[in-house]
Amino acid sequence: MGNSSSMLTQYDIEEVQQHCNNAFSQQEIVSLYERFCQLDRSGGGFVSAEEFLSVPEFAVNPLSQRLLRMVDGLNFKEFVAFLSAFSPRATLQQKIEFIFKVYDSDGNGKVTFNDMLDVLRDLTGQFISEKQRTQVLTQVLEEAGYTKESLLVLSDFVKILGSSGLKMEVEVPVD
């Protein structure tokens, strides 16, 4: 898959579509490929963290530094898989798995109280104190049946977020 939309074959489109569990239509995949090529300024077939930061919405996201660890060096297929969690066609399970990866920054399959506190700190900045963050997080965990000492795994996130009506969607403009 080269660096121009004319190099994206029907086979490539179908392969990417299958890889992302049909989260995007073929037309959306073509649009995503065009956007990927715009981001891939070096033309190397991968998008770097710096290239991702050229997207204003990404750069101002309070979680951008966490997300950069997930996106640095993605090829097109991985780029679409990353974005598939934001598709309206993505399942709740796919969305929760994505959120879990954001919290599990070291990739060990477990999320600690401090991991959650770090994300909350990223999201709230200076708007609330560290004491308030700790209190809020402790209360949320207790209401869900966990403690500060709990190590949460993916199934815990599914249990906690599974009935939340979680909305994470991005519209892919198509020509």
mmCIF file with all atom_site columns, C-alpha atoms in Angstrom:
data_model
loop_
_atom_site.group_PDB
_atom_site.id
_atom_site.type_symbol
_atom_site.label_atom_id
_atom_site.label_alt_id
_atom_site.label_comp_id
_atom_site.label_asym_id
_atom_site.label_entity_id
_atom_site.label_seq_id
_atom_site.pdbx_PDB_ins_code
_atom_site.Cartn_x
_atom_site.Cartn_y
_atom_site.Cartn_z
_atom_site.occupancy
_atom_site.B_iso_or_equiv
_atom_site.pdbx_formal_charge
_atom_site.auth_seq_id
_atom_site.auth_comp_id
_atom_site.auth_asym_id
_atom_site.auth_atom_id
_atom_site.pdbx_PDB_model_num
ATOM 1   C CA . MET A 1 1   ? 0.000   0.000  0.000  1.00 0.00 ? 1   MET A CA 1
ATOM 2   C CA . GLY A 1 2   ? 1.972   2.932  -1.312 1.00 0.00 ? 2   GLY A CA 1
ATOM 3   C CA . ASN A 1 3   ? 1.609   6.619  -0.836 1.00 0.00 ? 3   ASN A CA 1
ATOM 4   C CA . SER A 1 4   ? -1.177  7.482  -3.266 1.00 0.00 ? 4   SER A CA 1
ATOM 5   C CA . SER A 1 5   ? -4.833  6.576  -3.298 1.00 0.00 ? 5   SER A CA 1
ATOM 6   C CA . SER A 1 6   ? -4.486  5.043  -6.769 1.00 0.00 ? 6   SER A CA 1
ATOM 7   C CA . MET A 1 7   ? -2.239  2.381  -5.239 1.00 0.00 ? 7   MET A CA 1
ATOM 8   C CA . LEU A 1 8   ? -4.980  1.121  -2.924 1.00 0.00 ? 8   LEU A CA 1
ATOM 9   C CA . THR A 1 9   ? -6.436  -1.926 -4.672 1.00 0.00 ? 9   THR A CA 1
ATOM 10  C CA . GLN A 1 10  ? -9.826  -3.526 -4.130 1.00 0.00 ? 10  GLN A CA 1
ATOM 11  C CA . TYR A 1 11  ? -7.990  -6.412 -2.454 1.00 0.00 ? 11  TYR A CA 1
ATOM 12  C CA . ASP A 1 12  ? -6.240  -3.964 -0.088 1.00 0.00 ? 12  ASP A CA 1
ATOM 13  C CA . ILE A 1 13  ? -9.544  -2.310 0.764  1.00 0.00 ? 13  ILE A CA 1
ATOM 14  C CA . GLU A 1 14  ? -11.218 -5.639 1.526  1.00 0.00 ? 14  GLU A CA 1
ATOM 15  C CA . GLU A 1 15  ? -8.215  -6.818 3.557  1.00 0.00 ? 15  GLU A CA 1
ATOM 16  C CA . VAL A 1 16  ? -8.259  -3.641 5.679  1.00 0.00 ? 16  VAL A CA 1
ATOM 17  C CA . GLN A 1 17  ? -12.023 -3.850 6.018  1.00 0.00 ? 17  GLN A CA 1
ATOM 18  C CA . GLN A 1 18  ? -11.730 -7.409 7.332  1.00 0.00 ? 18  GLN A CA 1
ATOM 19  C CA . HIS A 1 19  ? -8.833  -6.441 9.633  1.00 0.00 ? 19  HIS A CA 1
ATOM 20  C CA . CYS A 1 20  ? -10.994 -3.758 11.289 1.00 0.00 ? 20  CYS A CA 1
ATOM 21  C CA . ASN A 1 21  ? -14.031 -6.053 11.625 1.00 0.00 ? 21  ASN A CA 1
ATOM 22  C CA . ASN A 1 22  ? -16.011 -4.114 9.002  1.00 0.00 ? 22  ASN A CA 1
ATOM 23  C CA . ALA A 1 23  ? -16.048 -1.006 11.182 1.00 0.00 ? 23  ALA A CA 1
ATOM 24  C CA . PHE A 1 24  ? -15.686 1.104  8.024  1.00 0.00 ? 24  PHE A CA 1
ATOM 25  C CA . SER A 1 25  ? -17.247 0.934  4.587  1.00 0.00 ? 25  SER A CA 1
ATOM 26  C CA . GLN A 1 26  ? -15.026 0.611  1.521  1.00 0.00 ? 26  GLN A CA 1
ATOM 27  C CA . GLN A 1 27  ? -15.595 4.275  0.702  1.00 0.00 ? 27  GLN A CA 1
ATOM 28  C CA . GLU A 1 28  ? -14.595 5.263  4.253  1.00 0.00 ? 28  GLU A CA 1
ATOM 29  C CA . ILE A 1 29  ? -11.423 3.170  3.965  1.00 0.00 ? 29  ILE A CA 1
ATOM 30  C CA . VAL A 1 30  ? -10.479 4.998  0.765  1.00 0.00 ? 30  VAL A CA 1
ATOM 31  C CA . SER A 1 31  ? -11.028 8.335  2.561  1.00 0.00 ? 31  SER A CA 1
ATOM 32  C CA . LEU A 1 32  ? -8.969  7.135  5.516  1.00 0.00 ? 32  LEU A CA 1
ATOM 33  C CA . TYR A 1 33  ? -6.197  6.078  3.142  1.00 0.00 ? 33  TYR A CA 1
ATOM 34  C CA . GLU A 1 34  ? -6.137  9.543  1.597  1.00 0.00 ? 34  GLU A CA 1
ATOM 35  C CA . ARG A 1 35  ? -5.909  11.058 5.089  1.00 0.00 ? 35  ARG A CA 1
ATOM 36  C CA . PHE A 1 36  ? -3.195  8.568  6.049  1.00 0.00 ? 36  PHE A CA 1
ATOM 37  C CA . CYS A 1 37  ? -1.160  9.575  3.000  1.00 0.00 ? 37  CYS A CA 1
ATOM 38  C CA . GLN A 1 38  ? -1.519  13.249 3.962  1.00 0.00 ? 38  GLN A CA 1
ATOM 39  C CA . LEU A 1 39  ? -0.254  12.461 7.473  1.00 0.00 ? 39  LEU A CA 1
ATOM 40  C CA . ASP A 1 40  ? 2.603   10.279 6.196  1.00 0.00 ? 40  ASP A CA 1
ATOM 41  C CA . ARG A 1 41  ? 4.696   13.251 5.109  1.00 0.00 ? 41  ARG A CA 1
ATOM 42  C CA . SER A 1 42  ? 7.867   11.160 4.839  1.00 0.00 ? 42  SER A CA 1
ATOM 43  C CA . GLY A 1 43  ? 6.128   8.720  2.474  1.00 0.00 ? 43  GLY A CA 1
ATOM 44  C CA . GLY A 1 44  ? 7.531   5.762  4.395  1.00 0.00 ? 44  GLY A CA 1
ATOM 45  C CA . GLY A 1 45  ? 4.204   3.981  4.851  1.00 0.00 ? 45  GLY A CA 1
ATOM 46  C CA . PHE A 1 46  ? 4.055   4.715  8.597  1.00 0.00 ? 46  PHE A CA 1
ATOM 47  C CA . VAL A 1 47  ? 2.724   7.640  10.594 1.00 0.00 ? 47  VAL A CA 1
ATOM 48  C CA . SER A 1 48  ? 4.940   8.959  13.377 1.00 0.00 ? 48  SER A CA 1
ATOM 49  C CA . ALA A 1 49  ? 3.861   10.574 16.633 1.00 0.00 ? 49  ALA A CA 1
ATOM 50  C CA . GLU A 1 50  ? 4.983   13.955 15.267 1.00 0.00 ? 50  GLU A CA 1
ATOM 51  C CA . GLU A 1 51  ? 2.859   13.493 12.150 1.00 0.00 ? 51  GLU A CA 1
ATOM 52  C CA . PHE A 1 52  ? -0.178  12.627 14.314 1.00 0.00 ? 52  PHE A CA 1
ATOM 53  C CA . LEU A 1 53  ? 0.354   15.833 16.269 1.00 0.00 ? 53  LEU A CA 1
ATOM 54  C CA . SER A 1 54  ? -0.246  17.769 13.045 1.00 0.00 ? 54  SER A CA 1
ATOM 55  C CA . VAL A 1 55  ? -3.956  16.913 13.451 1.00 0.00 ? 55  VAL A CA 1
ATOM 56  C CA . PRO A 1 56  ? -5.305  19.807 15.571 1.00 0.00 ? 56  PRO A CA 1
ATOM 57  C CA . GLU A 1 57  ? -8.019  17.719 17.252 1.00 0.00 ? 57  GLU A CA 1
ATOM 58  C CA . PHE A 1 58  ? -5.430  15.151 18.259 1.00 0.00 ? 58  PHE A CA 1
ATOM 59  C CA . ALA A 1 59  ? -2.879  17.703 19.446 1.00 0.00 ? 59  ALA A CA 1
ATOM 60  C CA . VAL A 1 60  ? -5.324  19.367 21.853 1.00 0.00 ? 60  VAL A CA 1
ATOM 61  C CA . ASN A 1 61  ? -6.729  16.112 23.231 1.00 0.00 ? 61  ASN A CA 1
ATOM 62  C CA . PRO A 1 62  ? -5.841  15.897 26.941 1.00 0.00 ? 62  PRO A CA 1
ATOM 63  C CA . LEU A 1 63  ? -4.960  12.232 26.401 1.00 0.00 ? 63  LEU A CA 1
ATOM 64  C CA . SER A 1 64  ? -2.789  12.879 23.339 1.00 0.00 ? 64  SER A CA 1
ATOM 65  C CA . GLN A 1 65  ? 0.445   11.805 25.046 1.00 0.00 ? 65  GLN A CA 1
ATOM 66  C CA . ARG A 1 66  ? -1.114  8.465  26.043 1.00 0.00 ? 66  ARG A CA 1
ATOM 67  C CA . LEU A 1 67  ? -2.583  8.010  22.581 1.00 0.00 ? 67  LEU A CA 1
ATOM 68  C CA . LEU A 1 68  ? 0.764   8.814  20.943 1.00 0.00 ? 68  LEU A CA 1
ATOM 69  C CA . ARG A 1 69  ? 2.243   5.731  22.581 1.00 0.00 ? 69  ARG A CA 1
ATOM 70  C CA . MET A 1 70  ? -0.474  3.715  20.846 1.00 0.00 ? 70  MET A CA 1
ATOM 71  C CA . VAL A 1 71  ? -0.166  5.295  17.402 1.00 0.00 ? 71  VAL A CA 1
ATOM 72  C CA . ASP A 1 72  ? 3.531   6.001  16.844 1.00 0.00 ? 72  ASP A CA 1
ATOM 73  C CA . GLY A 1 73  ? 4.758   4.078  13.811 1.00 0.00 ? 73  GLY A CA 1
ATOM 74  C CA . LEU A 1 74  ? 1.423   2.694  12.604 1.00 0.00 ? 74  LEU A CA 1
ATOM 75  C CA . ASN A 1 75  ? 1.091   1.461  9.038  1.00 0.00 ? 75  ASN A CA 1
ATOM 76  C CA . PHE A 1 76  ? -2.189  1.994  7.203  1.00 0.00 ? 76  PHE A CA 1
ATOM 77  C CA . LYS A 1 77  ? -3.823  -1.240 8.334  1.00 0.00 ? 77  LYS A CA 1
ATOM 78  C CA . GLU A 1 78  ? -2.900  -0.520 11.974 1.00 0.00 ? 78  GLU A CA 1
ATOM 79  C CA . PHE A 1 79  ? -4.049  3.099  11.564 1.00 0.00 ? 79  PHE A CA 1
ATOM 80  C CA . VAL A 1 80  ? -7.520  1.939  10.486 1.00 0.00 ? 80  VAL A CA 1
ATOM 81  C CA . ALA A 1 81  ? -7.628  -0.661 13.284 1.00 0.00 ? 81  ALA A CA 1
ATOM 82  C CA . PHE A 1 82  ? -6.774  2.093  15.792 1.00 0.00 ? 82  PHE A CA 1
ATOM 83  C CA . LEU A 1 83  ? -9.553  4.328  14.453 1.00 0.00 ? 83  LEU A CA 1
ATOM 84  C CA . SER A 1 84  ? -12.081 1.481  14.274 1.00 0.00 ? 84  SER A CA 1
ATOM 85  C CA . ALA A 1 85  ? -12.878 1.871  17.987 1.00 0.00 ? 85  ALA A CA 1
ATOM 86  C CA . PHE A 1 86  ? -14.411 5.240  17.070 1.00 0.00 ? 86  PHE A CA 1
ATOM 87  C CA . SER A 1 87  ? -16.631 3.879  14.322 1.00 0.00 ? 87  SER A CA 1
ATOM 88  C CA . PRO A 1 88  ? -20.389 3.804  14.928 1.00 0.00 ? 88  PRO A CA 1
ATOM 89  C CA . ARG A 1 89  ? -20.184 0.172  13.746 1.00 0.00 ? 89  ARG A CA 1
ATOM 90  C CA . ALA A 1 90  ? -17.646 -0.799 16.423 1.00 0.00 ? 90  ALA A CA 1
ATOM 91  C CA . THR A 1 91  ? -19.016 -3.026 19.146 1.00 0.00 ? 91  THR A CA 1
ATOM 92  C CA . LEU A 1 92  ? -19.143 -1.973 22.772 1.00 0.00 ? 92  LEU A CA 1
ATOM 93  C CA . GLN A 1 93  ? -16.478 -4.630 23.437 1.00 0.00 ? 93  GLN A CA 1
ATOM 94  C CA . GLN A 1 94  ? -14.123 -3.006 20.891 1.00 0.00 ? 94  GLN A CA 1
ATOM 95  C CA . LYS A 1 95  ? -14.648 0.408  22.454 1.00 0.00 ? 95  LYS A CA 1
ATOM 96  C CA . ILE A 1 96  ? -13.989 -0.919 25.962 1.00 0.00 ? 96  ILE A CA 1
ATOM 97  C CA . GLU A 1 97  ? -10.835 -2.712 24.776 1.00 0.00 ? 97  GLU A CA 1
ATOM 98  C CA . PHE A 1 98  ? -9.584  0.585  23.364 1.00 0.00 ? 98  PHE A CA 1
ATOM 99  C CA . ILE A 1 99  ? -10.301 2.439  26.615 1.00 0.00 ? 99  ILE A CA 1
ATOM 100 C CA . PHE A 1 100 ? -8.563  -0.314 28.563 1.00 0.00 ? 100 PHE A CA 1
ATOM 101 C CA . LYS A 1 101 ? -5.431  0.129  26.404 1.00 0.00 ? 101 LYS A CA 1
ATOM 102 C CA . VAL A 1 102 ? -5.466  3.863  27.131 1.00 0.00 ? 102 VAL A CA 1
ATOM 103 C CA . TYR A 1 103 ? -5.436  3.159  30.868 1.00 0.00 ? 103 TYR A CA 1
ATOM 104 C CA . ASP A 1 104 ? -2.998  0.220  30.637 1.00 0.00 ? 104 ASP A CA 1
ATOM 105 C CA . SER A 1 105 ? -0.094  2.387  29.515 1.00 0.00 ? 105 SER A CA 1
ATOM 106 C CA . ASP A 1 106 ? 2.566   -0.229 30.293 1.00 0.00 ? 106 ASP A CA 1
ATOM 107 C CA . GLY A 1 107 ? 0.648   -2.951 28.430 1.00 0.00 ? 107 GLY A CA 1
ATOM 108 C CA . ASN A 1 108 ? 0.800   -5.486 31.280 1.00 0.00 ? 108 ASN A CA 1
ATOM 109 C CA . GLY A 1 109 ? -2.929  -6.293 31.109 1.00 0.00 ? 109 GLY A CA 1
ATOM 110 C CA . LYS A 1 110 ? -3.659  -4.707 34.501 1.00 0.00 ? 110 LYS A CA 1
ATOM 111 C CA . VAL A 1 111 ? -4.810  -1.238 35.492 1.00 0.00 ? 111 VAL A CA 1
ATOM 112 C CA . THR A 1 112 ? -3.911  0.083  38.929 1.00 0.00 ? 112 THR A CA 1
ATOM 113 C CA . PHE A 1 113 ? -5.412  2.890  40.956 1.00 0.00 ? 113 PHE A CA 1
ATOM 114 C CA . ASN A 1 114 ? -2.405  5.028  39.982 1.00 0.00 ? 114 ASN A CA 1
ATOM 115 C CA . ASP A 1 115 ? -2.957  4.257  36.272 1.00 0.00 ? 115 ASP A CA 1
ATOM 116 C CA . MET A 1 116 ? -6.531  5.517  36.601 1.00 0.00 ? 116 MET A CA 1
ATOM 117 C CA . LEU A 1 117 ? -5.377  8.517  38.625 1.00 0.00 ? 117 LEU A CA 1
ATOM 118 C CA . ASP A 1 118 ? -2.877  9.396  35.864 1.00 0.00 ? 118 ASP A CA 1
ATOM 119 C CA . VAL A 1 119 ? -5.650  9.405  33.246 1.00 0.00 ? 119 VAL A CA 1
ATOM 120 C CA . LEU A 1 120 ? -7.915  11.442 35.502 1.00 0.00 ? 120 LEU A CA 1
ATOM 121 C CA . ARG A 1 121 ? -5.030  13.885 36.041 1.00 0.00 ? 121 ARG A CA 1
ATOM 122 C CA . ASP A 1 122 ? -4.575  14.179 32.257 1.00 0.00 ? 122 ASP A CA 1
ATOM 123 C CA . LEU A 1 123 ? -8.287  14.818 31.806 1.00 0.00 ? 123 LEU A CA 1
ATOM 124 C CA . THR A 1 124 ? -8.795  17.317 34.618 1.00 0.00 ? 124 THR A CA 1
ATOM 125 C CA . GLY A 1 125 ? -5.482  19.188 34.657 1.00 0.00 ? 125 GLY A CA 1
ATOM 126 C CA . GLN A 1 126 ? -5.467  21.974 37.215 1.00 0.00 ? 126 GLN A CA 1
ATOM 127 C CA . PHE A 1 127 ? -9.241  22.128 37.484 1.00 0.00 ? 127 PHE A CA 1
ATOM 128 C CA . ILE A 1 128 ? -9.458  19.860 40.510 1.00 0.00 ? 128 ILE A CA 1
ATOM 129 C CA . SER A 1 129 ? -6.971  19.086 43.253 1.00 0.00 ? 129 SER A CA 1
ATOM 130 C CA . GLU A 1 130 ? -5.095  15.821 43.649 1.00 0.00 ? 130 GLU A CA 1
ATOM 131 C CA . LYS A 1 131 ? -7.076  15.173 46.830 1.00 0.00 ? 131 LYS A CA 1
ATOM 132 C CA . GLN A 1 132 ? -10.376 15.644 44.974 1.00 0.00 ? 132 GLN A CA 1
ATOM 133 C CA . ARG A 1 133 ? -9.238  13.330 42.163 1.00 0.00 ? 133 ARG A CA 1
ATOM 134 C CA . THR A 1 134 ? -8.286  10.650 44.669 1.00 0.00 ? 134 THR A CA 1
ATOM 135 C CA . GLN A 1 135 ? -11.613 10.982 46.476 1.00 0.00 ? 135 GLN A CA 1
ATOM 136 C CA . VAL A 1 136 ? -13.667 10.837 43.277 1.00 0.00 ? 136 VAL A CA 1
ATOM 137 C CA . LEU A 1 137 ? -11.783 7.842  41.924 1.00 0.00 ? 137 LEU A CA 1
ATOM 138 C CA . THR A 1 138 ? -11.969 6.002  45.241 1.00 0.00 ? 138 THR A CA 1
ATOM 139 C CA . GLN A 1 139 ? -15.727 6.575  45.387 1.00 0.00 ? 139 GLN A CA 1
ATOM 140 C CA . VAL A 1 140 ? -16.278 5.461  41.771 1.00 0.00 ? 140 VAL A CA 1
ATOM 141 C CA . LEU A 1 141 ? -14.269 2.278  42.378 1.00 0.00 ? 141 LEU A CA 1
ATOM 142 C CA . GLU A 1 142 ? -16.117 1.508  45.608 1.00 0.00 ? 142 GLU A CA 1
ATOM 143 C CA . GLU A 1 143 ? -19.480 1.981  43.899 1.00 0.00 ? 143 GLU A CA 1
ATOM 144 C CA . ALA A 1 144 ? -18.353 -0.542 41.278 1.00 0.00 ? 144 ALA A CA 1
ATOM 145 C CA . GLY A 1 145 ? -17.230 -3.011 43.985 1.00 0.00 ? 145 GLY A CA 1
ATOM 146 C CA . TYR A 1 146 ? -13.479 -2.361 43.852 1.00 0.00 ? 146 TYR A CA 1
ATOM 147 C CA . THR A 1 147 ? -10.883 -0.794 46.133 1.00 0.00 ? 147 THR A CA 1
ATOM 148 C CA . LYS A 1 148 ? -7.777  1.353  45.631 1.00 0.00 ? 148 LYS A CA 1
ATOM 149 C CA . GLU A 1 149 ? -5.744  -1.866 45.817 1.00 0.00 ? 149 GLU A CA 1
ATOM 150 C CA . SER A 1 150 ? -7.680  -3.609 43.055 1.00 0.00 ? 150 SER A CA 1
ATOM 151 C CA . LEU A 1 151 ? -5.842  -4.514 39.862 1.00 0.00 ? 151 LEU A CA 1
ATOM 152 C CA . LEU A 1 152 ? -8.410  -4.198 37.104 1.00 0.00 ? 152 LEU A CA 1
ATOM 153 C CA . VAL A 1 153 ? -8.248  -6.402 34.017 1.00 0.00 ? 153 VAL A CA 1
ATOM 154 C CA . LEU A 1 154 ? -10.188 -6.079 30.779 1.00 0.00 ? 154 LEU A CA 1
ATOM 155 C CA . SER A 1 155 ? -13.147 -8.101 32.100 1.00 0.00 ? 155 SER A CA 1
ATOM 156 C CA . ASP A 1 156 ? -13.462 -5.599 34.980 1.00 0.00 ? 156 ASP A CA 1
ATOM 157 C CA . PHE A 1 157 ? -13.680 -2.744 32.473 1.00 0.00 ? 157 PHE A CA 1
ATOM 158 C CA . VAL A 1 158 ? -16.337 -4.692 30.574 1.00 0.00 ? 158 VAL A CA 1
ATOM 159 C CA . LYS A 1 159 ? -18.273 -5.142 33.838 1.00 0.00 ? 159 LYS A CA 1
ATOM 160 C CA . ILE A 1 160 ? -17.966 -1.462 34.769 1.00 0.00 ? 160 ILE A CA 1
ATOM 161 C CA . LEU A 1 161 ? -18.538 0.089  31.331 1.00 0.00 ? 161 LEU A CA 1
ATOM 162 C CA . GLY A 1 162 ? -20.710 -2.605 29.773 1.00 0.00 ? 162 GLY A CA 1
ATOM 163 C CA . SER A 1 163 ? -23.993 -0.964 30.661 1.00 0.00 ? 163 SER A CA 1
ATOM 164 C CA . SER A 1 164 ? -22.816 2.627  30.462 1.00 0.00 ? 164 SER A CA 1
ATOM 165 C CA . GLY A 1 165 ? -24.195 3.566  27.037 1.00 0.00 ? 165 GLY A CA 1
ATOM 166 C CA . LEU A 1 166 ? -20.642 4.459  26.036 1.00 0.00 ? 166 LEU A CA 1
ATOM 167 C CA . LYS A 1 167 ? -20.420 6.859  23.047 1.00 0.00 ? 167 LYS A CA 1
ATOM 168 C CA . MET A 1 168 ? -17.113 7.195  21.180 1.00 0.00 ? 168 MET A CA 1
ATOM 169 C CA . GLU A 1 169 ? -17.634 8.074  17.565 1.00 0.00 ? 169 GLU A CA 1
ATOM 170 C CA . VAL A 1 170 ? -15.866 9.980  14.834 1.00 0.00 ? 170 VAL A CA 1
ATOM 171 C CA . GLU A 1 171 ? -17.400 10.662 11.453 1.00 0.00 ? 171 GLU A CA 1
ATOM 172 C CA . VAL A 1 172 ? -15.242 9.793  8.450  1.00 0.00 ? 172 VAL A CA 1
ATOM 173 C CA . PRO A 1 173 ? -15.928 12.282 5.657  1.00 0.00 ? 173 PRO A CA 1
ATOM 174 C CA . VAL A 1 174 ? -16.299 10.619 2.285  1.00 0.00 ? 174 VAL A CA 1
ATOM 175 C CA . ASP A 1 175 ? -16.141 12.414 -1.041 1.00 0.00 ? 175 ASP A CA 1
#
